[in-house]
Every structure is written in C-alpha cells, then in structure tokens.
Coordinates of C-alpha atoms in Angstrom, one line a residue:
Chain B
X1 CA -9.9 -96.6 -26.1
X2 CA -12.3 -98.7 -28.5
X3 CA -14.6 -96.5 -29.9
X4 CA -18.0 -98.0 -30.9
X5 CA -18.7 -97.6 -34.4
X6 CA -22.7 -97.1 -35.9
X7 CA -22.8 -100.8 -37.9
X8 CA -24.6 -98.7 -40.7
X9 CA -21.8 -96.4 -41.4
X10 CA -19.2 -97.1 -43.9
X11 CA -16.1 -97.8 -41.9
X12 CA -17.5 -100.5 -40.3
X13 CA -19.0 -101.9 -43.3
X14 CA -15.6 -101.7 -45.3
X15 CA -13.9 -103.7 -42.4
X16 CA -16.9 -106.3 -42.4
X17 CA -16.2 -106.9 -46.1
X18 CA -12.6 -107.7 -45.7
X19 CA -13.5 -110.1 -42.7
X20 CA -15.9 -112.0 -45.1
X21 CA -13.3 -112.1 -48.0
X22 CA -10.6 -113.9 -45.4
X23 CA -13.8 -116.0 -44.2
X24 CA -14.7 -117.1 -47.7
X25 CA -11.2 -117.9 -48.6
X26 CA -10.8 -119.9 -45.5
X27 CA -14.1 -121.8 -45.1
X28 CA -15.6 -121.5 -48.6
X29 CA -15.4 -123.6 -51.3
X30 CA -17.4 -125.5 -54.0
X31 CA -20.0 -126.4 -51.4
X32 CA -20.0 -123.4 -49.3
X33 CA -20.9 -119.5 -49.9
X34 CA -20.7 -117.5 -47.1
X35 CA -22.3 -114.1 -47.1
X36 CA -23.1 -111.4 -44.6
X37 CA -26.6 -111.4 -43.1
X38 CA -25.9 -108.5 -41.0
X39 CA -23.3 -106.6 -39.5
X40 CA -24.2 -106.2 -35.7
X41 CA -21.7 -104.5 -33.8
X42 CA -18.2 -102.7 -34.3
X43 CA -15.8 -101.2 -32.5
X44 CA -12.5 -99.2 -33.6
X45 CA -9.3 -98.8 -31.5
X46 CA -6.3 -96.8 -33.2
X47 CA -3.1 -98.8 -32.0
X48 CA -0.2 -96.6 -31.7
X49 CA 2.4 -98.0 -34.0
X50 CA 0.4 -100.4 -35.5
X51 CA -2.3 -99.5 -37.3
X52 CA -6.3 -99.3 -37.0
X53 CA -8.1 -102.3 -35.4
X54 CA -11.7 -103.2 -36.2
X55 CA -13.6 -105.6 -34.3
X56 CA -16.6 -106.8 -35.4
X57 CA -19.6 -109.0 -34.7
X58 CA -20.9 -110.4 -37.9
X59 CA -24.1 -112.7 -38.6
X60 CA -23.6 -115.0 -41.6
X61 CA -25.2 -117.3 -43.9
X62 CA -24.5 -120.5 -46.4
X63 CA -26.1 -119.3 -49.6
X64 CA -26.6 -123.3 -49.7
X65 CA -28.1 -123.5 -46.3
X66 CA -30.4 -120.0 -45.9
X67 CA -32.4 -121.1 -43.0
X68 CA -29.5 -121.2 -40.4
X69 CA -27.2 -118.2 -39.5
X70 CA -23.8 -118.4 -37.7
X71 CA -22.4 -115.9 -35.5
X72 CA -18.8 -115.0 -35.9
X73 CA -16.5 -112.3 -34.1
X74 CA -13.7 -111.1 -36.3
X75 CA -10.8 -108.4 -35.8
X76 CA -9.5 -106.6 -38.6
X77 CA -6.2 -104.8 -38.4
X78 CA -5.1 -102.2 -41.2
X79 CA -1.5 -101.8 -41.0
X80 CA 0.0 -98.2 -40.5
X81 CA 1.7 -96.2 -42.9
X82 CA 1.5 -96.4 -47.0
X83 CA 3.2 -99.4 -47.5
X84 CA 0.4 -101.9 -49.3
X85 CA 0.6 -105.0 -46.9
X86 CA -2.3 -106.7 -46.4
X87 CA -5.1 -106.1 -43.1
X88 CA -4.3 -108.6 -40.8
X89 CA -7.5 -110.6 -39.9
X90 CA -8.8 -113.1 -37.2
X91 CA -12.0 -114.5 -37.0
X92 CA -13.9 -117.1 -34.8
X93 CA -16.8 -118.7 -35.9
X94 CA -19.8 -119.5 -32.9
X95 CA -21.3 -122.8 -33.7
X96 CA -21.3 -125.2 -36.8
X97 CA -21.4 -124.8 -40.5
X98 CA -23.4 -127.2 -42.6
X99 CA -21.2 -130.0 -43.8
X100 CA -19.5 -130.0 -47.3
X101 CA -18.1 -133.4 -47.5
X102 CA -20.6 -135.0 -49.2
X103 CA -20.9 -132.0 -52.1
X104 CA -17.0 -131.4 -52.3
X105 CA -16.1 -135.2 -53.0
X106 CA -19.1 -135.2 -55.8
X107 CA -17.5 -132.0 -57.2
X108 CA -13.9 -133.6 -57.1
X109 CA -15.1 -136.6 -58.5
X110 CA -16.9 -135.0 -61.4
X111 CA -14.2 -132.6 -62.4
X112 CA -11.3 -135.5 -62.5
X113 CA -13.6 -137.3 -64.3
X114 CA -14.1 -135.0 -67.3
X115 CA -12.3 -135.6 -70.4
X116 CA -11.8 -132.2 -71.5
X117 CA -10.4 -129.3 -69.2
X118 CA -13.5 -127.1 -67.9
X119 CA -14.0 -123.8 -69.4
X120 CA -16.7 -121.4 -68.7
X121 CA -17.1 -117.6 -68.8
X122 CA -19.9 -114.9 -67.3
X123 CA -20.6 -116.5 -64.1
X124 CA -23.1 -114.9 -63.7
X125 CA -24.3 -114.0 -67.1
X126 CA -25.5 -110.5 -67.7
X127 CA -29.0 -111.5 -66.5
X128 CA -27.5 -112.9 -63.2
X129 CA -27.9 -116.7 -64.3
X130 CA -26.0 -119.3 -63.1
X131 CA -26.3 -122.9 -64.4
X132 CA -26.8 -125.2 -62.0
X133 CA -23.9 -127.4 -62.8
X134 CA -21.5 -124.4 -62.6
X135 CA -22.7 -123.2 -59.1
X136 CA -19.6 -124.9 -57.3
X137 CA -17.4 -123.3 -59.8
X138 CA -18.8 -120.1 -58.8
X139 CA -18.8 -120.5 -55.1
X140 CA -14.9 -121.6 -55.6
X141 CA -14.2 -118.3 -57.0
X142 CA -15.8 -116.5 -54.2
X143 CA -13.2 -118.3 -52.1
X144 CA -10.5 -117.5 -54.3
X145 CA -11.5 -113.9 -54.6
X146 CA -12.0 -113.7 -51.0
X147 CA -8.3 -113.7 -50.5
X148 CA -7.7 -111.1 -53.1
X149 CA -9.9 -109.2 -51.5
X150 CA -8.4 -109.8 -48.1
X151 CA -5.0 -109.4 -49.4
X152 CA -5.6 -105.7 -50.9
X153 CA -8.2 -104.0 -49.0
X154 CA -7.8 -100.8 -46.9
X155 CA -9.8 -98.6 -44.9
X156 CA -10.3 -96.6 -47.9
X157 CA -11.5 -99.4 -50.2
X158 CA -14.9 -101.9 -50.6
X159 CA -14.6 -104.8 -52.8
X160 CA -17.1 -107.1 -53.9
X161 CA -16.8 -109.8 -56.9
X162 CA -19.1 -108.9 -59.5
X163 CA -18.5 -111.5 -61.8
X164 CA -16.5 -114.3 -62.8
X165 CA -15.0 -113.4 -66.6
X166 CA -13.7 -116.6 -67.3
X167 CA -12.4 -119.8 -65.9
X168 CA -10.5 -122.5 -67.2
X169 CA -9.2 -125.8 -65.5
X170 CA -5.6 -126.6 -65.5
X171 CA -5.3 -130.6 -65.3
X172 CA -2.4 -131.7 -62.5
X173 CA -0.6 -134.9 -62.0
X174 CA -1.0 -134.1 -58.3
X175 CA -4.5 -134.5 -56.4
X176 CA -5.2 -131.2 -56.5
X177 CA -7.5 -129.6 -58.7
X178 CA -6.5 -126.3 -60.5
X179 CA -8.4 -123.5 -61.5
X180 CA -7.4 -120.0 -63.1
X181 CA -10.0 -117.8 -63.1
X182 CA -10.1 -114.2 -64.4
X183 CA -12.4 -112.2 -61.6
X184 CA -14.0 -108.8 -61.8
X185 CA -13.7 -107.1 -58.9
X186 CA -16.2 -104.1 -58.0
X187 CA -14.6 -101.6 -56.0
X188 CA -17.0 -99.1 -54.5
X189 CA -15.2 -96.1 -53.5
X190 CA -13.5 -95.5 -56.8
X191 CA -16.5 -97.3 -58.7
X192 CA -14.0 -99.4 -60.8
X193 CA -14.7 -102.6 -62.0
X194 CA -10.7 -104.3 -61.9
X195 CA -10.1 -107.8 -63.7
X196 CA -7.7 -109.9 -61.5
X197 CA -6.4 -113.1 -62.5
X198 CA -6.4 -116.0 -59.6
X199 CA -4.9 -119.2 -59.8
X200 CA -6.7 -121.6 -57.3
X201 CA -6.0 -125.2 -56.3
X202 CA -8.6 -126.9 -54.1
X203 CA -8.9 -130.4 -52.9
X204 CA -11.5 -131.4 -50.5
X205 CA -9.7 -132.1 -47.6
X206 CA -6.9 -129.6 -47.9
X207 CA -9.3 -126.9 -49.0
X208 CA -8.8 -124.4 -51.5
X209 CA -5.3 -122.5 -51.8
X210 CA -4.3 -119.2 -54.1
X211 CA -1.0 -119.9 -55.8
X212 CA -0.8 -116.9 -58.0
X213 CA -2.5 -113.7 -58.5
X214 CA -2.2 -110.7 -60.7
X215 CA -4.0 -107.7 -61.1
X216 CA -5.1 -107.7 -65.0
X217 CA -3.1 -104.2 -66.2
X218 CA -5.2 -101.9 -68.1
X219 CA -9.3 -101.8 -68.0
Chain R
X1 CA -44.4 -135.0 -65.8
X2 CA -42.7 -137.9 -64.1
X3 CA -39.9 -140.4 -64.6
X4 CA -40.6 -143.6 -62.6
X5 CA -37.9 -146.5 -62.1
X6 CA -39.2 -150.0 -62.1
X7 CA -37.2 -153.4 -61.8
X8 CA -39.8 -156.1 -63.5
X9 CA -39.7 -159.5 -61.3
X10 CA -41.5 -161.4 -63.8
X11 CA -42.2 -162.2 -67.4
X12 CA -45.9 -161.3 -66.8
X13 CA -45.0 -158.1 -65.6
X14 CA -42.6 -157.5 -68.3
X15 CA -45.7 -157.8 -70.5
X16 CA -47.9 -155.7 -68.6
X17 CA -45.2 -153.2 -68.7
X18 CA -44.8 -153.5 -72.6
X19 CA -48.6 -153.4 -72.6
X20 CA -48.8 -150.0 -70.6
X21 CA -45.9 -148.3 -72.7
X22 CA -47.6 -149.0 -75.9
X23 CA -51.2 -148.5 -75.4
X24 CA -50.5 -145.0 -73.7
X25 CA -47.5 -144.4 -75.7
X26 CA -45.1 -143.4 -72.8
X27 CA -41.9 -142.3 -73.5
X28 CA -39.3 -144.9 -72.8
X29 CA -36.3 -143.5 -71.5
X30 CA -34.3 -146.8 -70.7
X31 CA -34.6 -149.4 -72.5
X32 CA -35.2 -147.4 -75.8
X33 CA -38.0 -150.0 -77.0
X34 CA -40.8 -151.8 -75.3
X35 CA -39.1 -154.8 -76.7
X36 CA -35.8 -154.4 -74.7
X37 CA -37.6 -154.7 -71.7
X38 CA -36.1 -157.3 -69.5
X39 CA -36.8 -158.8 -66.1
X40 CA -34.5 -157.9 -63.6
X41 CA -33.3 -154.6 -65.4
X42 CA -33.8 -150.7 -64.9
X43 CA -36.5 -149.4 -66.6
X44 CA -37.1 -145.9 -66.8
X45 CA -40.5 -144.4 -68.0
X46 CA -41.0 -140.5 -68.2
X47 CA -45.3 -140.4 -67.8
X48 CA -47.1 -137.2 -68.9
X49 CA -48.6 -135.4 -65.6
X50 CA -52.2 -136.4 -66.5
X51 CA -51.3 -139.9 -66.9
X52 CA -49.2 -140.4 -63.8
X53 CA -52.2 -141.5 -61.6
X54 CA -53.7 -143.9 -63.9
X55 CA -50.2 -145.4 -64.3
X56 CA -49.3 -145.6 -61.0
X57 CA -53.0 -147.2 -60.4
X58 CA -52.2 -149.9 -63.0
X59 CA -48.6 -150.7 -61.2
X60 CA -50.2 -151.0 -57.7
X61 CA -52.8 -153.2 -59.3
X62 CA -50.3 -155.5 -60.8
X63 CA -48.0 -155.2 -57.9
X64 CA -45.4 -153.7 -59.5
X65 CA -43.1 -151.6 -57.4
X66 CA -41.6 -148.6 -58.8
X67 CA -39.7 -145.4 -57.4
X68 CA -39.9 -141.7 -58.8
X69 CA -37.0 -140.8 -60.2
X70 CA -37.7 -137.6 -61.2
X71 CA -40.7 -135.8 -59.4
X72 CA -41.2 -133.1 -61.8
X73 CA -39.3 -132.9 -65.3
X74 CA -40.1 -129.4 -66.1
X75 CA -38.7 -128.0 -63.1
X76 CA -35.0 -130.0 -64.0
X77 CA -35.5 -128.5 -67.7
X78 CA -35.9 -125.3 -66.6
X79 CA -33.2 -125.5 -64.0
X80 CA -30.5 -126.8 -66.9
X81 CA -31.5 -123.9 -69.4
X82 CA -31.6 -120.2 -68.7
X83 CA -35.0 -119.3 -70.0
X84 CA -34.8 -117.2 -72.8
X85 CA -38.0 -115.4 -73.3
X86 CA -40.5 -117.3 -70.9
X87 CA -44.1 -115.6 -70.5
X88 CA -44.6 -116.4 -66.5
X89 CA -45.5 -112.7 -65.9
X90 CA -47.7 -111.5 -68.9
X91 CA -49.3 -108.7 -67.9
X92 CA -52.1 -106.9 -70.2
X93 CA -49.8 -105.9 -73.3
X94 CA -47.7 -108.9 -73.1
X95 CA -44.6 -107.0 -71.7
X96 CA -42.5 -109.3 -69.5
X97 CA -41.5 -107.1 -66.2
X98 CA -40.0 -109.9 -64.7
X99 CA -37.2 -109.8 -67.3
X100 CA -34.5 -106.9 -68.2
X101 CA -35.2 -105.1 -71.5
X102 CA -32.8 -103.8 -74.0
X103 CA -33.1 -100.0 -74.8
X104 CA -35.2 -100.7 -78.2
X105 CA -38.0 -102.6 -76.1
X106 CA -38.0 -99.8 -73.4
X107 CA -38.5 -97.3 -76.2
X108 CA -41.4 -99.3 -77.6
X109 CA -42.7 -100.2 -74.1
X110 CA -43.4 -96.2 -73.5
X111 CA -45.1 -95.6 -76.7
X112 CA -47.5 -98.7 -75.8
X113 CA -48.0 -97.6 -72.2
X114 CA -48.8 -94.3 -73.2
X115 CA -51.4 -95.7 -75.9
X116 CA -53.1 -98.0 -73.9
X117 CA -53.6 -95.3 -71.0
X118 CA -53.9 -92.2 -72.7
X119 CA -56.3 -90.8 -70.4
X120 CA -53.3 -90.8 -67.5
X121 CA -50.4 -91.1 -69.2
X122 CA -48.2 -88.5 -71.4
X123 CA -44.8 -88.9 -73.1
X124 CA -42.7 -86.2 -73.0
X125 CA -39.5 -85.1 -74.7
X126 CA -36.7 -84.0 -72.1
X127 CA -33.7 -83.8 -74.1
X128 CA -30.8 -85.5 -76.0
X129 CA -28.1 -88.0 -75.1
X130 CA -24.6 -87.5 -76.3
X131 CA -25.2 -89.7 -79.1
X132 CA -28.2 -88.0 -80.0
X133 CA -30.7 -90.6 -78.5
X134 CA -34.1 -88.9 -77.3
X135 CA -34.8 -89.0 -73.4
X136 CA -38.6 -89.6 -72.8
X137 CA -40.2 -89.2 -69.6
X138 CA -43.7 -90.3 -68.3
X139 CA -46.0 -87.7 -67.0
X140 CA -48.7 -89.9 -65.0
X141 CA -51.4 -87.2 -64.2
X142 CA -55.1 -87.3 -63.4
X143 CA -57.2 -84.7 -65.0
X144 CA -58.4 -82.0 -62.5
X145 CA -58.8 -78.7 -62.0
X146 CA -56.4 -78.5 -59.1
X147 CA -52.7 -77.6 -59.3
X148 CA -50.6 -80.7 -58.6
X149 CA -47.4 -81.1 -56.7
X150 CA -44.8 -83.1 -58.6
X151 CA -42.9 -86.6 -57.4
X152 CA -40.1 -87.0 -59.9
X153 CA -38.2 -90.7 -60.2
X154 CA -35.4 -91.3 -62.5
X155 CA -33.6 -94.3 -63.2
X156 CA -30.8 -95.4 -65.1
X157 CA -28.1 -92.6 -64.5
X158 CA -25.4 -95.6 -64.0
X159 CA -25.4 -98.1 -67.3
X160 CA -24.8 -101.3 -65.0
X161 CA -27.6 -101.0 -62.5
X162 CA -29.9 -102.9 -64.7
X163 CA -32.3 -103.4 -62.2
X164 CA -33.0 -99.7 -61.5
X165 CA -35.0 -99.1 -65.0
X166 CA -36.5 -102.1 -64.3
X167 CA -38.0 -100.9 -61.5
X168 CA -39.3 -97.6 -63.3
X169 CA -41.1 -99.8 -65.8
X170 CA -42.6 -102.2 -62.8
X171 CA -43.8 -98.7 -60.7
X172 CA -45.7 -97.3 -64.0
X173 CA -47.4 -100.7 -64.3
X174 CA -48.3 -101.2 -61.1
X175 CA -49.7 -97.6 -60.7
X176 CA -51.7 -97.6 -64.1
X177 CA -53.0 -101.5 -62.9
X178 CA -54.0 -100.2 -59.8
X179 CA -55.1 -96.8 -59.6
X180 CA -58.7 -97.6 -60.0
X181 CA -58.7 -100.1 -57.6
X182 CA -56.2 -99.2 -55.1
X183 CA -57.5 -96.6 -52.8
X184 CA -54.1 -95.2 -51.7
X185 CA -52.9 -94.8 -55.3
X186 CA -56.1 -93.0 -56.3
X187 CA -55.7 -90.8 -53.5
X188 CA -52.0 -90.2 -54.6
X189 CA -53.1 -89.4 -57.9
X190 CA -55.8 -86.9 -56.9
X191 CA -53.1 -84.5 -55.2
X192 CA -49.8 -85.6 -57.0
X193 CA -48.5 -86.0 -60.4
X194 CA -45.5 -88.7 -60.9
X195 CA -42.8 -88.1 -63.5
X196 CA -40.9 -91.1 -64.4
X197 CA -37.8 -91.2 -66.7
X198 CA -37.3 -94.8 -67.2
X199 CA -33.8 -94.4 -68.6
X200 CA -31.6 -91.4 -68.0
X201 CA -28.4 -92.5 -69.2
X202 CA -29.6 -94.3 -72.5
X203 CA -26.2 -94.4 -74.2
X204 CA -24.4 -96.0 -71.3
X205 CA -27.6 -98.4 -71.1
X206 CA -27.1 -99.4 -74.6
X207 CA -23.4 -100.1 -74.2
X208 CA -23.9 -102.0 -71.2
X209 CA -25.9 -104.4 -73.5
X210 CA -23.6 -104.8 -76.3
X211 CA -20.2 -104.0 -75.4
X212 CA -19.4 -103.9 -71.6
X213 CA -22.0 -105.1 -69.0
X214 CA -19.8 -103.2 -66.2
X215 CA -19.9 -99.5 -67.7
X216 CA -20.9 -96.7 -65.4
X217 CA -20.6 -93.9 -67.3
X218 CA -22.3 -92.0 -70.2
X219 CA -20.6 -92.2 -73.6
X220 CA -19.2 -88.5 -74.4
X221 CA -15.5 -88.9 -75.7
X222 CA -12.8 -86.9 -74.2
X223 CA -9.2 -86.7 -74.7
X224 CA -9.6 -86.4 -78.4
X225 CA -11.8 -89.7 -78.5
X226 CA -9.0 -91.6 -76.5
X227 CA -11.3 -91.9 -73.4
X228 CA -15.2 -92.3 -72.9
X229 CA -17.3 -91.2 -70.5
X230 CA -18.6 -88.9 -67.5
X231 CA -20.1 -90.3 -64.6
X232 CA -23.5 -88.3 -64.6
X233 CA -24.0 -88.7 -61.0
X234 CA -20.9 -86.3 -60.1
X235 CA -21.7 -84.1 -62.7
X236 CA -24.1 -82.1 -61.5
X237 CA -23.9 -78.6 -59.7
X238 CA -23.5 -80.1 -56.3
X239 CA -20.0 -78.8 -54.9
X240 CA -19.1 -80.2 -58.3
X241 CA -15.1 -81.6 -58.2
X242 CA -14.7 -81.2 -54.8
X243 CA -14.4 -84.8 -53.3
X244 CA -15.1 -87.7 -54.3
X245 CA -14.1 -87.7 -57.9
X246 CA -11.7 -87.9 -60.4
X247 CA -10.3 -85.1 -63.1
X248 CA -9.0 -88.2 -65.3
X249 CA -11.5 -89.2 -68.1
X250 CA -10.4 -93.2 -68.0
X251 CA -11.8 -93.4 -64.0
X252 CA -15.4 -94.6 -63.1
X253 CA -16.0 -91.4 -61.1
X254 CA -14.9 -89.0 -64.0
X255 CA -16.6 -86.0 -63.2
X256 CA -16.7 -84.3 -66.5
X257 CA -15.1 -81.0 -67.6
X258 CA -17.1 -78.9 -65.4
X259 CA -20.6 -79.0 -63.8
X260 CA -23.6 -80.2 -66.0
X261 CA -20.9 -80.4 -69.0
X262 CA -23.0 -83.4 -70.2
X263 CA -26.1 -82.9 -72.4
X264 CA -27.9 -85.7 -70.0
X265 CA -27.3 -83.7 -66.8
X266 CA -28.3 -80.7 -68.6
X267 CA -31.4 -82.2 -70.0
X268 CA -32.5 -83.2 -66.5
X269 CA -31.2 -80.0 -64.7
X270 CA -33.2 -77.7 -67.4
X271 CA -36.3 -79.7 -66.4
X272 CA -36.3 -80.0 -62.9
X273 CA -35.4 -76.2 -62.5
X274 CA -38.3 -75.3 -64.4
X275 CA -40.8 -77.1 -62.0
X276 CA -38.7 -76.6 -58.8
X277 CA -41.6 -74.7 -57.2
X278 CA -44.2 -77.6 -57.8
X279 CA -41.8 -80.4 -57.1
X280 CA -41.8 -81.8 -53.5
X281 CA -40.1 -85.2 -53.6
X282 CA -37.2 -86.2 -55.9
X283 CA -36.0 -89.9 -56.4
X284 CA -33.3 -91.5 -57.9
X285 CA -32.9 -95.0 -58.2
X286 CA -29.5 -96.9 -58.7
X287 CA -28.2 -100.0 -57.3
X288 CA -26.6 -101.8 -55.4
X289 CA -26.2 -101.6 -51.5
X290 CA -30.2 -101.8 -50.1
X291 CA -30.0 -98.0 -49.1
X292 CA -31.7 -95.1 -48.9
X293 CA -29.5 -92.1 -48.9
X294 CA -30.0 -88.7 -48.0
X295 CA -28.3 -85.6 -48.7
X296 CA -25.1 -85.0 -48.5
X297 CA -22.4 -86.7 -50.1
X298 CA -19.5 -84.1 -50.1
X299 CA -20.4 -83.4 -46.0
X300 CA -21.3 -84.7 -43.1
X301 CA -23.1 -81.5 -42.0
X302 CA -26.5 -82.5 -42.0
X303 CA -29.2 -80.5 -44.4
X304 CA -32.0 -78.2 -42.6
X305 CA -34.6 -80.5 -42.8
X306 CA -32.7 -83.7 -41.7
X307 CA -34.9 -84.8 -39.4
X308 CA -37.7 -85.0 -41.7
X309 CA -35.5 -86.9 -44.3
X310 CA -34.6 -89.4 -41.6
X311 CA -38.1 -89.8 -40.4
X312 CA -39.6 -90.2 -43.9
X313 CA -36.4 -92.7 -44.8
X314 CA -37.0 -94.7 -41.8
X315 CA -40.5 -95.1 -42.6
X316 CA -39.9 -96.2 -46.0
X317 CA -37.2 -98.5 -45.1
X318 CA -39.6 -100.1 -42.5
X319 CA -42.3 -100.6 -44.9
X320 CA -39.7 -101.8 -47.5
X321 CA -38.6 -104.6 -45.0
X322 CA -42.0 -105.5 -43.9
X323 CA -42.8 -107.1 -47.5
X324 CA -40.2 -109.7 -47.8
X325 CA -37.7 -109.0 -44.7
X326 CA -35.1 -107.1 -47.1
X327 CA -33.2 -104.9 -44.8
X328 CA -32.3 -101.3 -46.1
X329 CA -29.9 -98.8 -44.1
X330 CA -31.2 -95.2 -44.0
X331 CA -28.5 -92.3 -43.8
X332 CA -26.5 -89.7 -45.4
X333 CA -24.4 -90.6 -48.4
X334 CA -21.2 -89.1 -46.4
X335 CA -21.9 -91.3 -43.4
X336 CA -23.1 -94.8 -44.9
X337 CA -21.3 -94.8 -48.3
X338 CA -18.3 -92.4 -48.9
X339 CA -17.7 -88.9 -50.0
X340 CA -18.9 -87.6 -53.4
X341 CA -20.0 -84.1 -54.9
X342 CA -22.1 -83.3 -58.0
X343 CA -24.7 -86.1 -57.7
X344 CA -28.0 -85.2 -58.7
X345 CA -29.7 -85.9 -55.3
X346 CA -27.8 -83.1 -53.7
X347 CA -28.3 -80.4 -56.2
X348 CA -31.9 -81.2 -56.2
X349 CA -31.8 -80.7 -52.4
X350 CA -29.7 -77.3 -52.9
X351 CA -32.1 -76.0 -55.2
X352 CA -34.8 -76.0 -52.6
X353 CA -36.6 -79.7 -53.3
X354 CA -37.1 -80.8 -49.6
X355 CA -37.3 -84.4 -50.1
X356 CA -34.4 -85.9 -52.0
X357 CA -33.4 -89.7 -51.9
X358 CA -31.3 -91.8 -53.4
X359 CA -32.3 -95.6 -53.6
X360 CA -29.7 -98.3 -53.9
X361 CA -31.7 -101.4 -54.7
X362 CA -30.8 -105.1 -54.3
X363 CA -28.6 -106.7 -53.2
X364 CA -25.9 -106.1 -51.0
X365 CA -22.7 -107.5 -52.9
X366 CA -23.8 -111.5 -53.5
X367 CA -24.8 -110.6 -57.3
X368 CA -24.0 -106.8 -57.3
X369 CA -25.0 -105.4 -60.5
X370 CA -26.1 -108.8 -62.0
X371 CA -29.0 -109.2 -60.0
X372 CA -31.0 -112.3 -61.4
X373 CA -34.5 -111.5 -63.5
X374 CA -35.9 -113.7 -60.9
X375 CA -35.3 -111.1 -58.0
X376 CA -36.7 -108.4 -60.3
X377 CA -40.0 -108.9 -58.9
X378 CA -39.7 -109.1 -55.2
X379 CA -37.2 -106.2 -55.4
X380 CA -40.0 -104.1 -57.0
X381 CA -42.7 -105.2 -55.1
X382 CA -40.8 -104.6 -51.5
X383 CA -39.7 -100.9 -53.2
X384 CA -43.5 -100.1 -53.9

C-alpha cells in the first residue's frame, strides 16, 4: 500500500522540507546548520483514519562541515482533516554529526559576556551577506524557524526561511539564552513571505526550545 | 600582511626588536610604542607583506622565536566588513558583474553595452511599465544576409529574484566578450539572433531595492489604490485564472483583472506575437529552486513535444551540473513545483513556440531570494 514517489516531484519535496525543519529544531543550533543535499527516495502511504504518511531517505549536510554528508530516514505523517494540527515527524540520523561543543560554549560565553543585549536585523542582508559574528545567530534562527515550519506545514505548503528580519536578545536570570526573533518565512505555493515572531531559549547542553511563536498579522 | 606574536626573552632581544620596529616602521599592535616593549611580555606586530620574509629572517638570525597570530590580515578585514563596491571582477567598461545592481545602473549598462558593441548590439523599446518606465531589450545580432531564427530570454519578471537580472547581464557580457574567440558562440550567432530583456518587472525591481526586498509583483494599484501588484507570471493568457492563482489583490499570486491586464505583460506578449514565426526558443529566468521547468503548470497532461522538451532540458541540466556539481531537476511545473496558470512560458508554448523553459536559478532554499553576491559568478557560469 506504500506508493513509490519520484523524489523530484513536489509532494516528496514538501515532506522533505518538513523533515528538515524538524531536524533543524532538534539538532540545529548556533554551531550547526543542516541543509538538504539530496532527497534520495520517497514513499507515500495513505493510512485510514490517520492521514498520509511519507517515508523519506534524505542526504543532509552541515553548512559548517560541507565535506561530509549524513543519511537520514524520516517519516512525516500529515494528519487527516482540516484541523490544523502539526505533522508527526520521526527521524533517524545515521552516523555522526560534527561536534558543536566548543562552538556552542564559545557562543554561550560570548553572548553572556555582552554588556548590552544583542540586537540585529536583516540577516542575511539584501545582498545575501551575513557578518561572521552573526552567523551563529543566523543558524539559531534556522533551528527556531524549523520548529515553526514543522508545526505549520501541510501537504499544500512548502516553507523556507527567507530572512531574519529582526532579533533581540533578552537577558535572563536563569542559565538559558533568550532571543526574540522576527523571521520571514517564504511559502512556495502561495508565494507569500510571512513574518513570524519566535522566541527561542538556548543552552549549550539543553539545546534550542521555542517558548512562544506567533504569526504576525498583516503583510 | 601578517601579525606576529613574540615574547622577547632577553634585553638584547628587546633592543633588537625596538630597532627593527623603528627602522622598518612596523605597525605595533601591542604595546603601542617601541619604548614599551619588555622582556617576558607579549608583543604583537603587523608586518606588511613585502617585509614579512625579511623580518622573519631577522628574527631567526637573532634566535627570537615568534608565532604567526594572523596569517592574512586583509582576509580578516574583508570578512568583517561587507564589501561595498569592491572591484575584484572588473570587466572592460568597469561594470562589476559579480554584484547586484539597482535599475539606474542597469539602464546605464544597457546604453554602454550598445555603445561599446554597436556592430552586434542594438537597444530597442519593448513598452512601458505601469509607473511609466521604459522597458528595453537588447538584440544581439550578427549582420548577415541570412534570415535568422530568434532565441528570447527575459529576466526579472519577479522583483525579488535578483539573481535573474544579474544572469541576463552576465549572459550578454559573456556573449559579447567571447563571440570572436569561442567557436561555439560564433557559430551560434551565425544562425541565431539573441533577444535579451534584462528586467521585465522594472517597477517591482526598484520597489524591492527601495522598500521591500521580498516584493514579487508589479506595482499597479487595485481597489482604489489600497492594494498593489499583479503577479506578472499569472497574468498571461494561458488558462488564465484557472488554478494556482488568487483573485485577491493582496495575494502574491494575484492574476490581475484579466489576461494581459498589465502593461508589462502586454508589452512582452505583443512583441512575441509579432515575432512568433521566428522564435525557436523562449527562456524566462527566475529563482530559486534549481529547476528547469517545462510546460504546463495548469495540467499534468504533457505538451505535444514533451519528449523533445525533456531531452533538451535534461541535456541542459547535465551540462550545468558538469560545471560545479549543482544539481537541477527537470520537468513540468505541474509535477515538480505546483499548479499555476497564466505563466509566460505556458502562453508562449500555446501560441506555437516549441522550446519554452522556465529556469529557477540557485539555490534550493538555504539563502533563497537573498543569494549572496559571491554566488553570482558560479551561478552564471554554470547556467551559461
């Protein structure tokens, strides 16, 4: 009952974008930016009373470690019905991702030692540039927007992060770093570029957690 | 230039270093003055490139150990500052093809290109945009008594896809720079004329520079001026308004009030209709996605010459991949991307032009519309 799908056709591509969003949230951070090198294989199964399940074989790379790729299998289940509930995703990463321990600790120390809270906008800028000292903030935005993309995708959407419009650090009394982002998400099918507020907490050992997110009204 | 780190051990070493710094006028980063150099304390000196060897030899001679702290100062400087108008890739007229240019500069470039290559290039008016700006295309044509077929290429139908106009400019430059020396190009031009429209949606492009980097549509007003812009690539007369569009002006895929409702669409359609029998290939450049798209968007039913379209498309994708390994997918929009109607490519095919393609240039979402300028060259080279 599982149908093989051409990886170049959009249904498989959309499911892959969901899996990538989920993975970026789970495994991404200031020291690691995962992107899709190739979608190798895709199958779809229609599960009665549940939804459409896509089984994918992905080849991923870390933008900070491009010489190496890692295989990942993912299952994306889009639930039935018009109720907007997030797809269920399961992933298994085969092999090792490059360690981010040192980079994470450096970033953590650097931000904690800032006198003024970090504020930045337009990452990348209009010409695609990201100043090197903002690259970890950029990659953390990938992780944060990965959550939003995962939570808000359907079979009729495909989201990509277009730009970080604005980011503001919020100092906390506990050990987490907090960043309030406004990200611009590009949705392929409607072609809309949607501003989305995302608050993310991050800690070198605990990773990223989205504590609050909200689609900004209007365009 | 390099920055060296030295910890002088003896007073003699300190003296020698002080001498070196003052005679060669080296740039002391730490401490600030030669008189403050002390044994047992860190010394950082920036040594200009031409003096690096001499300084290192002198240190070796005096058995002063050192470590290279910064192997390339310029690189670090470049990394920490976005380059404004660097001139790494200067070409004959001084135009930098590896940067994104605002419309003013593209207009000037067209004038220059025609002036500098008048034996081959003529600039023509296609029409006017909604905001009354002139749309120009360049005709690259080798004089001959043979009637020639036409290849048409347009860029910048969607404002935010900056790599697209960058490619059209690059393309023109490549042809003009190499038509005498490159046998493939010269043979090409013996049999074909090239018509290039560097920016189709001029108003939108300017808006994406000045107001909203992610603007897509043109700038014609609707609903009493409360809403702006038609998606020009949904505005052509090919199954107009049927699928993949919105009739709501605030949508980014608003198809306009009717087929060819927009002046930009009409300008292109009129021209292509008038040259219909001579155009063999229509190319429209977009981003992003790394795709070579064939008709149709509104149906998965393949066009009559689908085999040929796919074969040529696949050959093109293979050649492209051969350059830097960038992979492109080939197929119809309805299968690979989404359903849409009113696209220029579909309309061109329905009026009888056999080879009609939409290119979605780099990348696949990592940067999306804000493709860094340092990818202009490889993107354009592989797409050539």
